[in-house]
């Protein structure tokens, strides 16, 4: 991560996203965005500090992973992950830009049919960008922590998957990869932390 992207700078960028989102979104969804992004950052930092990763970096990546949601996907015709990637890259924050992509796609070589709600041009471009980099522990960490939130509730991955299927009208086979990677990521960080992540984060199993 660019060394100058510290907590203060990251929070300022995040606050800008909240301000822009407030112009078009209803208050409940804005609260959910705030709860989700702050929560992912906090969970990531807690796990990172337990397993030897940089907790400040983990918090920043969690806080900014959904930065692109500041714009209305339906009005712009662009996916939030592509908006976040492009805008953060234009600011020079390559690691934060990258996490906007990697948290959305548990596997770089994803199947287009599993993401029917996103523009196909954004999916093509995302796959091309992801093919040029290997996922690291921070990518896996934010993927995992992103799965712990539904609305303004902290939940297990299993409950989150049910919410995703319901919200996007997906069949179970369309979330099979997401479910598999969530289980793998949890097992991976359970081992690195030497404990059950759900216990560490006080998540009901």
PDB file of C-alpha atoms in Angstrom:
ATOM      1  CA  UNK A   1       0.000   0.000   0.000  1.00  0.00           C
ATOM      2  CA  UNK A   2       1.180   3.514  -0.726  1.00  0.00           C
ATOM      3  CA  UNK A   3       2.816   4.612   2.527  1.00  0.00           C
ATOM      4  CA  UNK A   4       0.998   7.941   2.562  1.00  0.00           C
ATOM      5  CA  UNK A   5      -2.413   6.247   2.740  1.00  0.00           C
ATOM      6  CA  UNK A   6      -2.646   6.253   6.522  1.00  0.00           C
ATOM      7  CA  UNK A   7      -5.739   6.000   8.691  1.00  0.00           C
ATOM      8  CA  UNK A   8      -6.430   9.741   8.581  1.00  0.00           C
ATOM      9  CA  UNK A   9      -6.257   9.860   4.780  1.00  0.00           C
ATOM     10  CA  UNK A  10      -8.331   6.699   4.396  1.00  0.00           C
ATOM     11  CA  UNK A  11     -11.047   7.981   6.721  1.00  0.00           C
ATOM     12  CA  UNK A  12     -11.178  11.231   4.752  1.00  0.00           C
ATOM     13  CA  UNK A  13     -11.643   9.290   1.497  1.00  0.00           C
ATOM     14  CA  UNK A  14     -14.309   7.122   3.148  1.00  0.00           C
ATOM     15  CA  UNK A  15     -16.154  10.168   4.515  1.00  0.00           C
ATOM     16  CA  UNK A  16     -16.260  11.603   1.010  1.00  0.00           C
ATOM     17  CA  UNK A  17     -17.962   8.407  -0.171  1.00  0.00           C
ATOM     18  CA  UNK A  18     -20.558   8.698   2.617  1.00  0.00           C
ATOM     19  CA  UNK A  19     -21.263  12.336   1.697  1.00  0.00           C
ATOM     20  CA  UNK A  20     -21.688  11.501  -1.988  1.00  0.00           C
ATOM     21  CA  UNK A  21     -23.864   8.478  -1.284  1.00  0.00           C
ATOM     22  CA  UNK A  22     -26.136  10.525   0.988  1.00  0.00           C
ATOM     23  CA  UNK A  23     -27.167  12.600  -2.038  1.00  0.00           C
ATOM     24  CA  UNK A  24     -29.080   9.756  -3.649  1.00  0.00           C
ATOM     25  CA  UNK A  25     -29.592   6.877  -1.238  1.00  0.00           C
ATOM     26  CA  UNK A  26     -32.169   6.496   1.537  1.00  0.00           C
ATOM     27  CA  UNK A  27     -31.091   6.876   5.168  1.00  0.00           C
ATOM     28  CA  UNK A  28     -31.456   3.180   6.045  1.00  0.00           C
ATOM     29  CA  UNK A  29     -29.190   2.023   3.228  1.00  0.00           C
ATOM     30  CA  UNK A  30     -26.692   4.735   4.103  1.00  0.00           C
ATOM     31  CA  UNK A  31     -26.607   3.454   7.696  1.00  0.00           C
ATOM     32  CA  UNK A  32     -26.048  -0.054   6.346  1.00  0.00           C
ATOM     33  CA  UNK A  33     -23.131   1.151   4.189  1.00  0.00           C
ATOM     34  CA  UNK A  34     -21.520   2.878   7.167  1.00  0.00           C
ATOM     35  CA  UNK A  35     -22.079  -0.112   9.454  1.00  0.00           C
ATOM     36  CA  UNK A  36     -20.778  -2.527   6.842  1.00  0.00           C
ATOM     37  CA  UNK A  37     -17.613  -0.702   5.782  1.00  0.00           C
ATOM     38  CA  UNK A  38     -16.570   0.287   9.305  1.00  0.00           C
ATOM     39  CA  UNK A  39     -17.423  -3.205  10.536  1.00  0.00           C
ATOM     40  CA  UNK A  40     -15.403  -4.966   7.842  1.00  0.00           C
ATOM     41  CA  UNK A  41     -12.460  -2.724   8.683  1.00  0.00           C
ATOM     42  CA  UNK A  42     -12.709  -3.425  12.399  1.00  0.00           C
ATOM     43  CA  UNK A  43     -13.098  -7.186  11.960  1.00  0.00           C
ATOM     44  CA  UNK A  44     -10.191  -7.302   9.512  1.00  0.00           C
ATOM     45  CA  UNK A  45      -7.973  -5.335  11.890  1.00  0.00           C
ATOM     46  CA  UNK A  46      -8.838  -7.630  14.792  1.00  0.00           C
ATOM     47  CA  UNK A  47      -8.024 -10.769  12.823  1.00  0.00           C
ATOM     48  CA  UNK A  48      -4.885  -9.189  11.347  1.00  0.00           C
ATOM     49  CA  UNK A  49      -3.497  -8.287  14.760  1.00  0.00           C
ATOM     50  CA  UNK A  50      -4.061 -11.872  15.904  1.00  0.00           C
ATOM     51  CA  UNK A  51      -2.328 -13.536  12.945  1.00  0.00           C
ATOM     52  CA  UNK A  52       0.653 -11.287  12.289  1.00  0.00           C
ATOM     53  CA  UNK A  53      -0.698  -9.076   9.524  1.00  0.00           C
ATOM     54  CA  UNK A  54      -0.651  -5.267   9.569  1.00  0.00           C
ATOM     55  CA  UNK A  55      -3.841  -4.287  11.387  1.00  0.00           C
ATOM     56  CA  UNK A  56      -3.815  -0.677  10.109  1.00  0.00           C
ATOM     57  CA  UNK A  57      -3.558  -1.845   6.516  1.00  0.00           C
ATOM     58  CA  UNK A  58      -6.336  -4.386   7.127  1.00  0.00           C
ATOM     59  CA  UNK A  59      -8.591  -1.675   8.592  1.00  0.00           C
ATOM     60  CA  UNK A  60      -7.972   0.703   5.678  1.00  0.00           C
ATOM     61  CA  UNK A  61      -8.692  -1.981   3.083  1.00  0.00           C
ATOM     62  CA  UNK A  62     -11.856  -3.011   4.903  1.00  0.00           C
ATOM     63  CA  UNK A  63     -13.045   0.574   5.216  1.00  0.00           C
ATOM     64  CA  UNK A  64     -12.548   1.282   1.495  1.00  0.00           C
ATOM     65  CA  UNK A  65     -13.470  -2.083  -0.045  1.00  0.00           C
ATOM     66  CA  UNK A  66     -16.919  -0.825  -1.150  1.00  0.00           C
ATOM     67  CA  UNK A  67     -15.836   2.701  -2.058  1.00  0.00           C
ATOM     68  CA  UNK A  68     -17.488   2.455  -5.472  1.00  0.00           C
ATOM     69  CA  UNK A  69     -20.925   2.124  -3.893  1.00  0.00           C
ATOM     70  CA  UNK A  70     -20.926   5.896  -3.459  1.00  0.00           C
ATOM     71  CA  UNK A  71     -22.376   6.041  -6.979  1.00  0.00           C
ATOM     72  CA  UNK A  72     -25.724   4.626  -8.079  1.00  0.00           C
ATOM     73  CA  UNK A  73     -24.980   1.527 -10.160  1.00  0.00           C
ATOM     74  CA  UNK A  74     -28.325   1.686 -11.954  1.00  0.00           C
ATOM     75  CA  UNK A  75     -27.907   5.323 -12.958  1.00  0.00           C
ATOM     76  CA  UNK A  76     -24.249   5.077 -13.983  1.00  0.00           C
ATOM     77  CA  UNK A  77     -24.470   1.642 -15.591  1.00  0.00           C
ATOM     78  CA  UNK A  78     -21.189   0.722 -13.893  1.00  0.00           C
ATOM     79  CA  UNK A  79     -20.578  -1.814 -11.147  1.00  0.00           C
ATOM     80  CA  UNK A  80     -19.431  -0.564  -7.754  1.00  0.00           C
ATOM     81  CA  UNK A  81     -16.252  -2.640  -7.888  1.00  0.00           C
ATOM     82  CA  UNK A  82     -15.200  -1.065 -11.191  1.00  0.00           C
ATOM     83  CA  UNK A  83     -16.035   2.466 -10.023  1.00  0.00           C
ATOM     84  CA  UNK A  84     -14.065   1.885  -6.823  1.00  0.00           C
ATOM     85  CA  UNK A  85     -11.116   0.419  -8.678  1.00  0.00           C
ATOM     86  CA  UNK A  86     -10.901   3.196 -11.257  1.00  0.00           C
ATOM     87  CA  UNK A  87     -11.356   6.099  -8.866  1.00  0.00           C
ATOM     88  CA  UNK A  88      -8.941   4.833  -6.225  1.00  0.00           C
ATOM     89  CA  UNK A  89      -6.375   4.021  -8.896  1.00  0.00           C
ATOM     90  CA  UNK A  90      -6.703   7.571 -10.220  1.00  0.00           C
ATOM     91  CA  UNK A  91      -5.837   8.818  -6.714  1.00  0.00           C
ATOM     92  CA  UNK A  92      -2.809   6.544  -6.578  1.00  0.00           C
ATOM     93  CA  UNK A  93      -4.107   4.100  -3.945  1.00  0.00           C
ATOM     94  CA  UNK A  94      -3.418   0.858  -5.811  1.00  0.00           C
ATOM     95  CA  UNK A  95      -3.924  -1.543  -2.886  1.00  0.00           C
ATOM     96  CA  UNK A  96      -7.276  -0.037  -1.958  1.00  0.00           C
ATOM     97  CA  UNK A  97      -8.273  -0.048  -5.634  1.00  0.00           C
ATOM     98  CA  UNK A  98      -7.299  -3.699  -5.922  1.00  0.00           C
ATOM     99  CA  UNK A  99      -9.405  -4.719  -2.921  1.00  0.00           C
ATOM    100  CA  UNK A 100     -12.503  -3.276  -4.623  1.00  0.00           C
ATOM    101  CA  UNK A 101     -12.054  -6.010  -7.225  1.00  0.00           C
ATOM    102  CA  UNK A 102     -10.731  -8.933  -5.213  1.00  0.00           C
ATOM    103  CA  UNK A 103     -13.405  -8.786  -2.509  1.00  0.00           C
ATOM    104  CA  UNK A 104     -16.061  -9.088  -5.219  1.00  0.00           C
ATOM    105  CA  UNK A 105     -14.576 -12.153  -6.902  1.00  0.00           C
ATOM    106  CA  UNK A 106     -13.359 -14.947  -4.588  1.00  0.00           C
ATOM    107  CA  UNK A 107     -11.638 -16.527  -7.577  1.00  0.00           C
ATOM    108  CA  UNK A 108      -9.944 -14.590 -10.368  1.00  0.00           C
ATOM    109  CA  UNK A 109     -11.153 -17.019 -13.042  1.00  0.00           C
ATOM    110  CA  UNK A 110     -14.824 -16.586 -12.150  1.00  0.00           C
ATOM    111  CA  UNK A 111     -17.837 -17.706 -14.164  1.00  0.00           C
ATOM    112  CA  UNK A 112     -19.718 -14.788 -15.727  1.00  0.00           C
ATOM    113  CA  UNK A 113     -23.088 -16.457 -15.185  1.00  0.00           C
ATOM    114  CA  UNK A 114     -22.602 -16.256 -11.419  1.00  0.00           C
ATOM    115  CA  UNK A 115     -22.796 -12.443 -11.607  1.00  0.00           C
ATOM    116  CA  UNK A 116     -25.900 -11.738 -13.723  1.00  0.00           C
ATOM    117  CA  UNK A 117     -26.663  -8.354 -12.157  1.00  0.00           C
ATOM    118  CA  UNK A 118     -23.408  -6.704 -13.278  1.00  0.00           C
ATOM    119  CA  UNK A 119     -22.546  -5.243 -16.718  1.00  0.00           C
ATOM    120  CA  UNK A 120     -20.762  -7.827 -18.823  1.00  0.00           C
ATOM    121  CA  UNK A 121     -18.148  -5.270 -19.908  1.00  0.00           C
ATOM    122  CA  UNK A 122     -17.180  -4.742 -16.250  1.00  0.00           C
ATOM    123  CA  UNK A 123     -16.960  -8.494 -15.724  1.00  0.00           C
ATOM    124  CA  UNK A 124     -14.687  -8.913 -18.759  1.00  0.00           C
ATOM    125  CA  UNK A 125     -12.418  -6.124 -17.584  1.00  0.00           C
ATOM    126  CA  UNK A 126     -12.351  -7.387 -13.992  1.00  0.00           C
ATOM    127  CA  UNK A 127     -11.307 -10.852 -15.096  1.00  0.00           C
ATOM    128  CA  UNK A 128      -8.541  -9.395 -17.237  1.00  0.00           C
ATOM    129  CA  UNK A 129      -7.223  -7.265 -14.348  1.00  0.00           C
ATOM    130  CA  UNK A 130      -7.431 -10.113 -11.837  1.00  0.00           C
ATOM    131  CA  UNK A 131      -5.583 -12.501 -14.145  1.00  0.00           C
ATOM    132  CA  UNK A 132      -2.459 -10.367 -13.693  1.00  0.00           C
ATOM    133  CA  UNK A 133      -2.184 -10.746  -9.907  1.00  0.00           C
ATOM    134  CA  UNK A 134      -2.228 -13.466  -7.279  1.00  0.00           C
ATOM    135  CA  UNK A 135      -4.501 -13.066  -4.269  1.00  0.00           C
ATOM    136  CA  UNK A 136      -2.710 -12.465  -0.971  1.00  0.00           C
ATOM    137  CA  UNK A 137      -3.715 -12.694   2.692  1.00  0.00           C
ATOM    138  CA  UNK A 138      -5.263  -9.224   2.671  1.00  0.00           C
ATOM    139  CA  UNK A 139      -7.461 -10.125  -0.297  1.00  0.00           C
ATOM    140  CA  UNK A 140      -8.575 -13.282   1.487  1.00  0.00           C
ATOM    141  CA  UNK A 141      -9.098 -11.411   4.755  1.00  0.00           C
ATOM    142  CA  UNK A 142     -11.401  -8.765   3.283  1.00  0.00           C
ATOM    143  CA  UNK A 143     -13.289 -11.429   1.330  1.00  0.00           C
ATOM    144  CA  UNK A 144     -13.911 -13.228   4.609  1.00  0.00           C
ATOM    145  CA  UNK A 145     -14.878 -10.181   6.668  1.00  0.00           C
ATOM    146  CA  UNK A 146     -17.215  -8.961   3.917  1.00  0.00           C
ATOM    147  CA  UNK A 147     -19.225 -12.132   4.517  1.00  0.00           C
ATOM    148  CA  UNK A 148     -20.025 -11.264   8.146  1.00  0.00           C
ATOM    149  CA  UNK A 149     -22.489  -8.448   7.489  1.00  0.00           C
ATOM    150  CA  UNK A 150     -26.111  -8.302   6.398  1.00  0.00           C
ATOM    151  CA  UNK A 151     -27.826  -4.946   6.806  1.00  0.00           C
ATOM    152  CA  UNK A 152     -26.849  -3.733  10.257  1.00  0.00           C
ATOM    153  CA  UNK A 153     -26.312  -7.215  11.675  1.00  0.00           C
ATOM    154  CA  UNK A 154     -23.127  -9.253  12.152  1.00  0.00           C
ATOM    155  CA  UNK A 155     -23.795 -12.824  11.068  1.00  0.00           C
ATOM    156  CA  UNK A 156     -22.145 -16.082  10.014  1.00  0.00           C
ATOM    157  CA  UNK A 157     -21.077 -16.741   6.433  1.00  0.00           C
ATOM    158  CA  UNK A 158     -23.894 -19.253   6.032  1.00  0.00           C
ATOM    159  CA  UNK A 159     -26.567 -16.687   6.921  1.00  0.00           C
ATOM    160  CA  UNK A 160     -24.929 -14.072   4.727  1.00  0.00           C
ATOM    161  CA  UNK A 161     -25.031 -16.432   1.741  1.00  0.00           C
ATOM    162  CA  UNK A 162     -28.764 -16.894   2.201  1.00  0.00           C
ATOM    163  CA  UNK A 163     -29.150 -13.124   2.139  1.00  0.00           C
ATOM    164  CA  UNK A 164     -27.112 -12.812  -1.050  1.00  0.00           C
ATOM    165  CA  UNK A 165     -29.176 -15.465  -2.809  1.00  0.00           C
ATOM    166  CA  UNK A 166     -32.396 -13.768  -1.740  1.00  0.00           C
ATOM    167  CA  UNK A 167     -31.280 -10.235  -2.676  1.00  0.00           C
ATOM    168  CA  UNK A 168     -29.923 -11.114  -6.134  1.00  0.00           C
ATOM    169  CA  UNK A 169     -32.392 -13.941  -6.835  1.00  0.00           C
ATOM    170  CA  UNK A 170     -29.602 -16.480  -7.298  1.00  0.00           C
ATOM    171  CA  UNK A 171     -29.729 -20.248  -7.256  1.00  0.00           C
ATOM    172  CA  UNK A 172     -27.567 -22.181  -4.807  1.00  0.00           C
ATOM    173  CA  UNK A 173     -25.257 -23.371  -7.581  1.00  0.00           C
ATOM    174  CA  UNK A 174     -24.547 -19.734  -8.493  1.00  0.00           C
ATOM    175  CA  UNK A 175     -23.139 -19.102  -5.016  1.00  0.00           C
ATOM    176  CA  UNK A 176     -21.326 -22.435  -4.751  1.00  0.00           C
ATOM    177  CA  UNK A 177     -17.910 -20.883  -5.403  1.00  0.00           C
ATOM    178  CA  UNK A 178     -18.610 -18.074  -2.952  1.00  0.00           C
ATOM    179  CA  UNK A 179     -19.662 -20.598  -0.308  1.00  0.00           C
ATOM    180  CA  UNK A 180     -16.593 -22.761  -0.947  1.00  0.00           C
ATOM    181  CA  UNK A 181     -14.179 -19.827  -0.728  1.00  0.00           C
ATOM    182  CA  UNK A 182     -15.859 -18.462   2.404  1.00  0.00           C
ATOM    183  CA  UNK A 183     -15.361 -21.829   4.118  1.00  0.00           C
ATOM    184  CA  UNK A 184     -11.748 -22.028   2.899  1.00  0.00           C
ATOM    185  CA  UNK A 185     -10.969 -18.484   4.020  1.00  0.00           C
ATOM    186  CA  UNK A 186     -12.487 -19.064   7.434  1.00  0.00           C
ATOM    187  CA  UNK A 187     -10.545 -22.302   7.931  1.00  0.00           C
ATOM    188  CA  UNK A 188      -7.372 -20.550   6.767  1.00  0.00           C
ATOM    189  CA  UNK A 189      -7.692 -17.705   9.272  1.00  0.00           C
ATOM    190  CA  UNK A 190      -8.899 -20.017  12.036  1.00  0.00           C
ATOM    191  CA  UNK A 191      -5.580 -21.841  11.625  1.00  0.00           C
ATOM    192  CA  UNK A 192      -3.497 -18.656  11.415  1.00  0.00           C
ATOM    193  CA  UNK A 193      -5.160 -17.191  14.508  1.00  0.00           C
ATOM    194  CA  UNK A 194      -5.226 -20.437  16.458  1.00  0.00           C
ATOM    195  CA  UNK A 195      -8.903 -20.008  17.285  1.00  0.00           C
ATOM    196  CA  UNK A 196     -12.382 -19.987  15.804  1.00  0.00           C
ATOM    197  CA  UNK A 197     -12.844 -16.609  14.085  1.00  0.00           C
ATOM    198  CA  UNK A 198     -16.499 -16.596  15.107  1.00  0.00           C
ATOM    199  CA  UNK A 199     -15.442 -16.760  18.766  1.00  0.00           C
ATOM    200  CA  UNK A 200     -12.865 -14.020  18.239  1.00  0.00           C
ATOM    201  CA  UNK A 201     -15.467 -11.724  16.695  1.00  0.00           C
ATOM    202  CA  UNK A 202     -18.379 -12.857  18.907  1.00  0.00           C
ATOM    203  CA  UNK A 203     -20.413 -14.092  15.938  1.00  0.00           C
ATOM    204  CA  UNK A 204     -23.193 -16.559  16.631  1.00  0.00           C
ATOM    205  CA  UNK A 205     -22.499 -19.836  14.832  1.00  0.00           C
TER     206      UNK A 205
END
